[in-house]
Short mmCIF file of C-alpha atoms and ligand atoms in Angstrom, two decimals:
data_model
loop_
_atom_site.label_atom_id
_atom_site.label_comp_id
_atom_site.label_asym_id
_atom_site.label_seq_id
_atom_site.Cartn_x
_atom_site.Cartn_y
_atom_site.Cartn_z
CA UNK B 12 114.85 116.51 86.77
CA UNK B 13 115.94 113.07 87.08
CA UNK B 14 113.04 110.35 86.94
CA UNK B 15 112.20 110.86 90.49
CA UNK B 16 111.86 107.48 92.93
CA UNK B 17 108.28 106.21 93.84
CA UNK B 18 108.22 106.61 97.52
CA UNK B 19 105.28 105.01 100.25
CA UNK B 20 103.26 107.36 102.35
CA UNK B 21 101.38 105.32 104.62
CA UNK B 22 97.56 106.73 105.21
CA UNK B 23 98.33 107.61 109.21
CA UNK B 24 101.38 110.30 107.59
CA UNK B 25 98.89 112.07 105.42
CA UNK B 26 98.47 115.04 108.46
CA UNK B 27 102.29 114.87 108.06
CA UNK B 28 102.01 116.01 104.36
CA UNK B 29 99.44 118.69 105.26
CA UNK B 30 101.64 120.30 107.59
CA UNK B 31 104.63 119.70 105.38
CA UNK B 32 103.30 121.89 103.21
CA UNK B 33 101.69 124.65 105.88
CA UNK B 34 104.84 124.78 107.36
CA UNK B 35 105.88 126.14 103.96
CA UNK B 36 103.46 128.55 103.82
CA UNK B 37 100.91 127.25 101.36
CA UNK B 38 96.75 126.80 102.30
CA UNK B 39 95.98 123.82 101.69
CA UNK B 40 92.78 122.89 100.09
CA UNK B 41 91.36 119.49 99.65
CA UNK B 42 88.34 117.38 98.69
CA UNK B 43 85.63 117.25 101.53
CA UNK B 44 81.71 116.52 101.50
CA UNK B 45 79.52 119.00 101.78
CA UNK B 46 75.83 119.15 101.20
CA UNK B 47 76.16 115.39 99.67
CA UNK B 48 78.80 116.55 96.85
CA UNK B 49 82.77 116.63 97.16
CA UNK B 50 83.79 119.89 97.27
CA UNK B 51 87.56 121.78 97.79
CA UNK B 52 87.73 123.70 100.78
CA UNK B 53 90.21 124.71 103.64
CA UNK B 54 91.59 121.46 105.14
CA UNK B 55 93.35 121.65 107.87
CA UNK B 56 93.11 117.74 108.74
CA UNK B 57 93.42 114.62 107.17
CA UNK B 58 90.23 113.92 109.23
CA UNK B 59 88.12 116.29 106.81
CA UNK B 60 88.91 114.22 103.53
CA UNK B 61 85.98 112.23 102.40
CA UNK B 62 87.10 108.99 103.91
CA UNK B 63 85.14 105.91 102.47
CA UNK B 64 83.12 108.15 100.24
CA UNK B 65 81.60 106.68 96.74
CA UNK B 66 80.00 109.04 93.82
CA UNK B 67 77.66 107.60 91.51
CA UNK B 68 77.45 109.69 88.33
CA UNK B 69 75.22 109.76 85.03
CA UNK B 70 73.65 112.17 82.73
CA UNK B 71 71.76 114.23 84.72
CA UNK B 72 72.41 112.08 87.63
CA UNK B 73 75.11 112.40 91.30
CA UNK B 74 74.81 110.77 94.45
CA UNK B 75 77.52 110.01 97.57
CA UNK B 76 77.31 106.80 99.37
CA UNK B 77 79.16 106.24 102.08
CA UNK B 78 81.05 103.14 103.56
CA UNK B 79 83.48 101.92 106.27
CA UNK B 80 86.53 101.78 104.15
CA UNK B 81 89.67 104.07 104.60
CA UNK B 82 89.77 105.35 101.16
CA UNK B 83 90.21 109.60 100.98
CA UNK B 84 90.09 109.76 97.24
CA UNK B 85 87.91 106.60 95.85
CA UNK B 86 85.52 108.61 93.79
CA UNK B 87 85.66 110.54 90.83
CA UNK B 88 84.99 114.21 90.95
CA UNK B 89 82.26 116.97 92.17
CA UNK B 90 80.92 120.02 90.28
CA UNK B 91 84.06 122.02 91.40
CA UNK B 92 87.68 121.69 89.84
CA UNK B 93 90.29 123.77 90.10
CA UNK B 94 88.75 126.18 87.63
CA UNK B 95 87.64 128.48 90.85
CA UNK B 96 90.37 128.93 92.45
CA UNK B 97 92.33 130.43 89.52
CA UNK B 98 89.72 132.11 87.17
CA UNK B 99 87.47 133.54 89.93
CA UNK B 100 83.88 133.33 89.51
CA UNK B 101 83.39 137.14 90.05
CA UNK B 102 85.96 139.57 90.51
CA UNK B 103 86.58 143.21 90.64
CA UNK B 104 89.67 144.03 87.50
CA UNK B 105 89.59 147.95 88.09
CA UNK B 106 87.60 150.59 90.14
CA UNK B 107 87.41 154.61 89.35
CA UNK B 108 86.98 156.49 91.95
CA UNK B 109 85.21 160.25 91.29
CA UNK B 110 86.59 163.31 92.81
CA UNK B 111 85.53 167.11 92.27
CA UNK B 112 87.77 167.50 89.26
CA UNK B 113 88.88 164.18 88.27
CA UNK B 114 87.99 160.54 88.09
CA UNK B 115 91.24 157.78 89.58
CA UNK B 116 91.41 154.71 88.78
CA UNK B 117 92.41 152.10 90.85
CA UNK B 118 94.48 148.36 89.60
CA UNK B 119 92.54 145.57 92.02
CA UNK B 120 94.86 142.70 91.36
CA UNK B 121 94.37 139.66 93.61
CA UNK B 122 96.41 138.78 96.85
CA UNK B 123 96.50 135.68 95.64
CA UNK B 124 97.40 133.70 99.20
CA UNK B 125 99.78 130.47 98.37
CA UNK B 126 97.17 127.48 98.05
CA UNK B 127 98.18 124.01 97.99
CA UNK B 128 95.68 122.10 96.29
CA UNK B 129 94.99 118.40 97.25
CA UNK B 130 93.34 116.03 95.04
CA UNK B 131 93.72 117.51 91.86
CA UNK B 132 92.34 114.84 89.13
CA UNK B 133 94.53 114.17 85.69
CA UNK B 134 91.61 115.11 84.20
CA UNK B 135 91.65 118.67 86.33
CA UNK B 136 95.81 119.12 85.21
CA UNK B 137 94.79 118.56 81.52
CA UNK B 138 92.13 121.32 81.96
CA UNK B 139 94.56 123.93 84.27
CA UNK B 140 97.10 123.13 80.97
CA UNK B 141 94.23 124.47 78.86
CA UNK B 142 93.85 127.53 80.46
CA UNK B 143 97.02 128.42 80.95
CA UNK B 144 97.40 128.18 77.14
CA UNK B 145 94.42 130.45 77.18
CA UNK B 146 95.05 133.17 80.15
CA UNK B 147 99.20 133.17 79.98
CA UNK B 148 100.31 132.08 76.79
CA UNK B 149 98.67 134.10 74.10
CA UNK B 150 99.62 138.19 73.12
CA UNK B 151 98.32 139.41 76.50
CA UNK B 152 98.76 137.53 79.79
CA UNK B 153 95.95 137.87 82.12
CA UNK B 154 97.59 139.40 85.52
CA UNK B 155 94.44 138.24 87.96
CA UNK B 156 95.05 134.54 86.79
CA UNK B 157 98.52 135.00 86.63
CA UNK B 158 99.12 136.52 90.25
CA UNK B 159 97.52 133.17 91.39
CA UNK B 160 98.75 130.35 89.23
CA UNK B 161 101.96 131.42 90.06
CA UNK B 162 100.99 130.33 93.90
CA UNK B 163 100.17 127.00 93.43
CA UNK B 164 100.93 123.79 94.50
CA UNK B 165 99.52 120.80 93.16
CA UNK B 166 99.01 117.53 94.83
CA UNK B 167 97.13 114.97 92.85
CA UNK B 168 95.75 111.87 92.89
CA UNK B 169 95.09 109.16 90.74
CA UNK B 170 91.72 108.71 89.83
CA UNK B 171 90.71 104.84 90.70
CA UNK B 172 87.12 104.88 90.63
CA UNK B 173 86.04 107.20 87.51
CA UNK B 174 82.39 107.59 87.02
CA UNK B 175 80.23 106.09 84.64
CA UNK B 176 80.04 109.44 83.20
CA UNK B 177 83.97 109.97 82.93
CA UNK B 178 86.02 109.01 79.77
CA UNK B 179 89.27 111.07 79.89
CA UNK B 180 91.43 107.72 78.86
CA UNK B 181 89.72 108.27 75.58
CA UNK B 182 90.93 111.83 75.28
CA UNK B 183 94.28 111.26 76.45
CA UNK B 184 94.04 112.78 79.88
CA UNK B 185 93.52 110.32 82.54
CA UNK B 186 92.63 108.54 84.71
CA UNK B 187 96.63 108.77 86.33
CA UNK B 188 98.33 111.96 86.15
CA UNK B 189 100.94 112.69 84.18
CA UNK B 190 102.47 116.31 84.07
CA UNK B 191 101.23 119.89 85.60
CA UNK B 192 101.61 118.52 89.36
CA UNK B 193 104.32 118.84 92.19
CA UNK B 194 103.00 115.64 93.69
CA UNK B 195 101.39 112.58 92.29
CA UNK B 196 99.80 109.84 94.42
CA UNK B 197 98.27 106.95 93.83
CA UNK B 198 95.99 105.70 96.82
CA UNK B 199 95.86 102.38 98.00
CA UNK B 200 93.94 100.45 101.09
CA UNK B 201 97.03 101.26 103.34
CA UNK B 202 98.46 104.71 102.05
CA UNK B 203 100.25 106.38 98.67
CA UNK B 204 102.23 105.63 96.42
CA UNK B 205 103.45 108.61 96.11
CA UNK B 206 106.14 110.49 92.85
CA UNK B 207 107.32 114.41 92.41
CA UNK B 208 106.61 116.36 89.48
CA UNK B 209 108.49 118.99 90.30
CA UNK B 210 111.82 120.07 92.08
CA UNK B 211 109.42 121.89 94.57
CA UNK B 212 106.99 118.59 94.92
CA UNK B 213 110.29 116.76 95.43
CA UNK B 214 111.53 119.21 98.37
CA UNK B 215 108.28 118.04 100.28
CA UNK B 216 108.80 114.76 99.83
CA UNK B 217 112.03 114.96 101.11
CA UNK B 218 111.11 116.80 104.18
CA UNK B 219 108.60 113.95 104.98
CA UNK B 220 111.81 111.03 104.97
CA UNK B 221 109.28 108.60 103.46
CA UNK B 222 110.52 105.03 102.37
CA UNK B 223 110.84 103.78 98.63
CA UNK B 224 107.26 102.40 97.52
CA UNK B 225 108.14 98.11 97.27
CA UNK B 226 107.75 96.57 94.28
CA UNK B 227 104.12 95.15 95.31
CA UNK B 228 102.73 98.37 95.99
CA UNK B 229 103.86 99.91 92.33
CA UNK B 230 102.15 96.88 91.18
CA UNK B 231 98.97 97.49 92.85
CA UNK B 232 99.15 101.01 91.80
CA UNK B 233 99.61 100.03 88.30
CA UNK B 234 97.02 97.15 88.04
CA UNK B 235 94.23 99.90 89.57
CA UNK B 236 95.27 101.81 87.05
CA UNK B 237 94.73 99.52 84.55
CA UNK B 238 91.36 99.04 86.26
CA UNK B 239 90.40 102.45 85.80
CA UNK B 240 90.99 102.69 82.28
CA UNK B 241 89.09 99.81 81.52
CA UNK B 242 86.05 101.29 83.70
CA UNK B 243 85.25 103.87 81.52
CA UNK B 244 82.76 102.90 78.85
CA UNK B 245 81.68 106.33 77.70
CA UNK B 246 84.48 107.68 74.96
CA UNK B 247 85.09 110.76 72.24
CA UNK B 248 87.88 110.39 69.48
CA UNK B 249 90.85 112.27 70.43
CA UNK B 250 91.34 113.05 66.81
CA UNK B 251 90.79 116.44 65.69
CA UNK B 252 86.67 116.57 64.89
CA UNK B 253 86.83 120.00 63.28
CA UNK B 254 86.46 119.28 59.89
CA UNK B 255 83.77 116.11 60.39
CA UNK B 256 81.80 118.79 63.09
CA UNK B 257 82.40 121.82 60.59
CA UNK B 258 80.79 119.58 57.64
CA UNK B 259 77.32 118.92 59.83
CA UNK B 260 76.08 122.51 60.22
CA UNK B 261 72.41 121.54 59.21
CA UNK B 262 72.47 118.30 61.00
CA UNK B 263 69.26 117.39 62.43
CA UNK B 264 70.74 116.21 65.25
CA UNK B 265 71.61 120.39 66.44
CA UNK B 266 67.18 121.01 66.37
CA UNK B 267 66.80 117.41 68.50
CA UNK B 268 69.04 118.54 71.17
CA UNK B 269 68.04 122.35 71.37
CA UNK B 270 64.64 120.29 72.11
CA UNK B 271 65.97 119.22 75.50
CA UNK B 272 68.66 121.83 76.74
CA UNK B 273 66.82 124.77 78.87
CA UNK B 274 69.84 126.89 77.80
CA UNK B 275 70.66 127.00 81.70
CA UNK B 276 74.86 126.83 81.02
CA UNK B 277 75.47 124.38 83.89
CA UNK B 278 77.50 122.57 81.32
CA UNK B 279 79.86 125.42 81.00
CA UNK B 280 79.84 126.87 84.47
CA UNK B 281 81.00 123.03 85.32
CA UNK B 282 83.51 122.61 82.53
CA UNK B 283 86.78 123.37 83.63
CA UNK B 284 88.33 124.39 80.68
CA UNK B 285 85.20 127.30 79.63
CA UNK B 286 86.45 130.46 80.24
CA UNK B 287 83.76 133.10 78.68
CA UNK B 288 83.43 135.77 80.47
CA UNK B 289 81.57 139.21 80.36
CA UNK B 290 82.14 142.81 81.75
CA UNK B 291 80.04 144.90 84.16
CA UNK B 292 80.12 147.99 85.82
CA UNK B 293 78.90 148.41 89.71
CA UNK B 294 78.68 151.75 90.82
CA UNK B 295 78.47 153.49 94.26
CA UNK B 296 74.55 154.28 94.34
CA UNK B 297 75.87 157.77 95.79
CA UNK B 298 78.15 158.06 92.56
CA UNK B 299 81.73 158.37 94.08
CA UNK B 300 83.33 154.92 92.99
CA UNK B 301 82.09 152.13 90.32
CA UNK B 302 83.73 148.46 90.21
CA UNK B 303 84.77 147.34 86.62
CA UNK B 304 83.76 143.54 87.68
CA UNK B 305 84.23 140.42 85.29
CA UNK B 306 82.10 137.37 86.09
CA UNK B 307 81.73 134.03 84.61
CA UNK B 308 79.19 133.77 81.69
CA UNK B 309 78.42 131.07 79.24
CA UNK B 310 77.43 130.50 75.35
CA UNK B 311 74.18 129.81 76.14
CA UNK B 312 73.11 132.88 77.54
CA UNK B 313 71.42 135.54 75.30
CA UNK B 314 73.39 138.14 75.86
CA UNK B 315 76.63 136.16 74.84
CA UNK B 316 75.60 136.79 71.12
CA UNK B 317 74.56 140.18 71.45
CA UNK B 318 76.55 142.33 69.14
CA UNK B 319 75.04 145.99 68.37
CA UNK B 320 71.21 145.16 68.92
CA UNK B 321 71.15 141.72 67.41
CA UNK B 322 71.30 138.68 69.28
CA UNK B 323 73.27 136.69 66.92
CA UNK B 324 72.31 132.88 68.46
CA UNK B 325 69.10 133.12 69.16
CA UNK B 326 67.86 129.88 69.46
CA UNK B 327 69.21 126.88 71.54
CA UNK B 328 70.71 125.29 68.60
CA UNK B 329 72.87 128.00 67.71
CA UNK B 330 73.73 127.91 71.20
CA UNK B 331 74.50 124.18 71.71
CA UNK B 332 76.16 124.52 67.99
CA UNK B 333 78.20 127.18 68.97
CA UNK B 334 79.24 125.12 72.54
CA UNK B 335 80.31 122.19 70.54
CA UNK B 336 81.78 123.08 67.67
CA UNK B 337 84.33 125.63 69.57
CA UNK B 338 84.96 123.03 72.09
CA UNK B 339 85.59 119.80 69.56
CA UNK B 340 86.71 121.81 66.65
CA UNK B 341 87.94 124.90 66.74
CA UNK B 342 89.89 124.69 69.82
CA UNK B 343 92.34 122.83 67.79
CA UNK B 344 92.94 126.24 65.47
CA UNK B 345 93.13 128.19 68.91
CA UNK B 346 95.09 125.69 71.28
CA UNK B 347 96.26 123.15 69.05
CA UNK B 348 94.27 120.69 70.70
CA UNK B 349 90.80 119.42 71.81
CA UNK B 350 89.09 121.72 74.55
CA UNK B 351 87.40 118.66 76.02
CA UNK B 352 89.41 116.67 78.75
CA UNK B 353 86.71 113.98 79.12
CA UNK B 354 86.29 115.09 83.04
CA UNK B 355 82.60 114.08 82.41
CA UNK B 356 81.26 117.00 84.70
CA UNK B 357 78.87 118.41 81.88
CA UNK B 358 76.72 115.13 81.54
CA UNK B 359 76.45 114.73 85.14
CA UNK B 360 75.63 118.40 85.98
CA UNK B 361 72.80 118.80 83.01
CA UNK B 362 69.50 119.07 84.78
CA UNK B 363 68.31 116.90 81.88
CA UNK B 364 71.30 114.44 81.15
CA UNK B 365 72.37 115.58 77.95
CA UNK B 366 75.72 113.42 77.31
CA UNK B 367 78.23 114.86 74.91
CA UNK B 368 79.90 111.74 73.80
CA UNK B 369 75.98 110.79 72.46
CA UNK B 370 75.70 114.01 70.87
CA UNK B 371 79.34 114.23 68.98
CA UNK B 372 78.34 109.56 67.79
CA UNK B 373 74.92 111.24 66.50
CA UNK B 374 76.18 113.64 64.89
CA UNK B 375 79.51 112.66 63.56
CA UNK B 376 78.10 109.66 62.74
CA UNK B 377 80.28 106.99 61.07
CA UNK B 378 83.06 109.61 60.36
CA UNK B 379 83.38 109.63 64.47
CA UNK B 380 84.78 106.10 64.53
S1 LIG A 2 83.11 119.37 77.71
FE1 LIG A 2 82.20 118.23 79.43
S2 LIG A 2 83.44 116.36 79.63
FE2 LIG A 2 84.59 117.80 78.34
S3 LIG A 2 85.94 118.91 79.77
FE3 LIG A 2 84.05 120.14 79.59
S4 LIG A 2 82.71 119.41 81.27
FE4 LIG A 2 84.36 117.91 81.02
S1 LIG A 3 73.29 121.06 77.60
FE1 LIG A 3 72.31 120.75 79.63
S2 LIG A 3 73.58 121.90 81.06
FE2 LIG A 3 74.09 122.66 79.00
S3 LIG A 3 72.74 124.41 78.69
FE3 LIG A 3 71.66 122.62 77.85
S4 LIG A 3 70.38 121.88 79.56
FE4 LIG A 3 71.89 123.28 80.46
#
């Protein structure tokens, strides 16, 4: 694809994009607030985006303000990425059904509806690259997240107000977008800036007859994203930490933090690159059919570690360890790079504020900078 033209959508066209894109069949979802958090849900209308909403994030820590301004997208991010949508929470893989002289089993894949998803953050694309890597590019592709990746369409949005708990410009992911979408835009007071990603992404903007962006308005769009690079205080070497994390086993630092984490696993239910997972079975109580069901689980639960009657982390350190060291070190070994994407969700979702990026300075000590 040819570098593609940065075109203007003015703020009244948005409903314009939104139908765009139902007209083609997809559903689209989008950022809205719900129960004082931003949340993706059906959207239907430009109307339901959280115009002149504000987050305010720290460890432990999220509220919504609200204001008069036109702004859709001027916050950072809620509990829920795009994680969800693609790795379900709970679903059923396989059922067996029992008859009077056999037992049939049943595939359950998805049907996975065409979704259009609005607001994705850079941070949220680095992630979705993750677990690709993880469900659809290793020995055996995963055919539940693979039946609905492959209906996506991404619309994102620069990220012009990150949180104080956000640093993805330190791990090379944000705040802008730069690859996995099919539409980029970059909001300003009187509409988008907005580029394709994708021969699809460009189709849709062609359908919409927009006008080229002027030079002013790439300006703006690059001087707030200057601004939101500079915002972020909070940061985590993007170097590979494996050896330096590897080297600090008995670090003090591991029995300190086990001190404060309840081992609840908001951290990883948040994160959107986690993707542990256990097996269950759900039978019929009247015995004819049982659901083979996978669900979400985390590293901090018990049963994680259980391996043929032994709990093998049994304390919160292991657990916390275990969390950190896969997710700064060995990641690299797995996916050739870190699995953190500096989205900032697990400080901000930790009932008591544990922050990462104070954990990994503490611990890595001078061999972090
Ligand atoms: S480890 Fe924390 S900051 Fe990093 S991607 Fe996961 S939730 Fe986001
Ligand atoms: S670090 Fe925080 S969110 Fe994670 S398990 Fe511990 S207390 Fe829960």
């Amino acid at each position: 694809m040819t570098e593609p033209p940065f075109l203007f959508l003015p703020r009244e066209c948005f409903q314009a994009l939104l139908a765009t894109l139902a007209g083609q069949g997809f559903h689209c979802k989008g950022p809205q607030l719900h129960d004082g958090s931003i949340v993706y849900a059906e959207l239907a209308e430009a109307s339901q985006l959280p115009r002149g909403v504000r987050d305010r994030q720290a460890p432990g820590e999220y509220r919504i303000e609200t204001g008069a301004d036109a702004r859709c997208f001027a916050w950072a991010n809620g509990a829920q990425g795009l994680k969800p949508y693609l790795f379900a929470p709970q679903e059923v893989l396989w059922q067996a059904e029992r008859h009077a002289d056999h037992t049939q089993f049943h595939e359950t894949l998805p049907q996975a509806r065409p979704i259009a998803f609005i607001g994705a953050r850079a941070c949220d694309l680095a992630a979705l690259a993750l677990q690709d890597a993880h469900f659809l590019q290793q020995d055996y592709v995963d055919p539940y997240y693979a039946r609905r990746r492959e209906n996506l369409f991404i619309v994102a949005v620069d990220c012009s107000h990150p949180a104080a708990t956000c640093f993805c410009a330190s791990t090379g992911d944000g705040p802008a977008a730069s690859a996995g979408y099919d539409i980029a835009l970059a909001e300003l007071e009187e509409g988008y800036v907005a580029r394709a990603g994708s021969a699809r992404g460009q189709g849709v903007l062609e359908q919409l007859a927009l006008d080229p962006a002027s030079a002013a308005q790439q300006d703006s769009a690059t001087r707030q994203h200057q601004q939101a690079v500079s915002a972020q205080t909070r940061r985590l070497p993007s170097r590979n930490l494996h050896d330096v994390l590897f080297a600090q086993l008995e670090h003090p630092r591991w029995e300190e933090v086990a001190e404060r984490c309840l081992s609840c696993g908001n951290c990883t239910s948040v994160c959107p690159t986690c993707f542990c997972h256990h097996e269950l079975e759900q039978p019929q109580l009247d015995g004819t059919r049982s659901d083979h069901v996978r669900e979400w689980d985390s590293c901090f639960t018990q049963g994680h570690s259980y391996i043929h009657g032994i709990v093998v982390r049994s304390e919160t350190k292991f657990r916390y360890r275990q969390w950190l060291t896969h997710k700064l070190g060995s990641w690299h070994e797995q996916y050739g790079r870190s699995g953190c994407v500096g989205c900032g969700r697990c400080l901000t979702w930790c009932p008591v504020g544990i922050d990462l990026t104070e954990e990994v300075a503490a611990i890595c000590g001078d061999a972090n900078e």
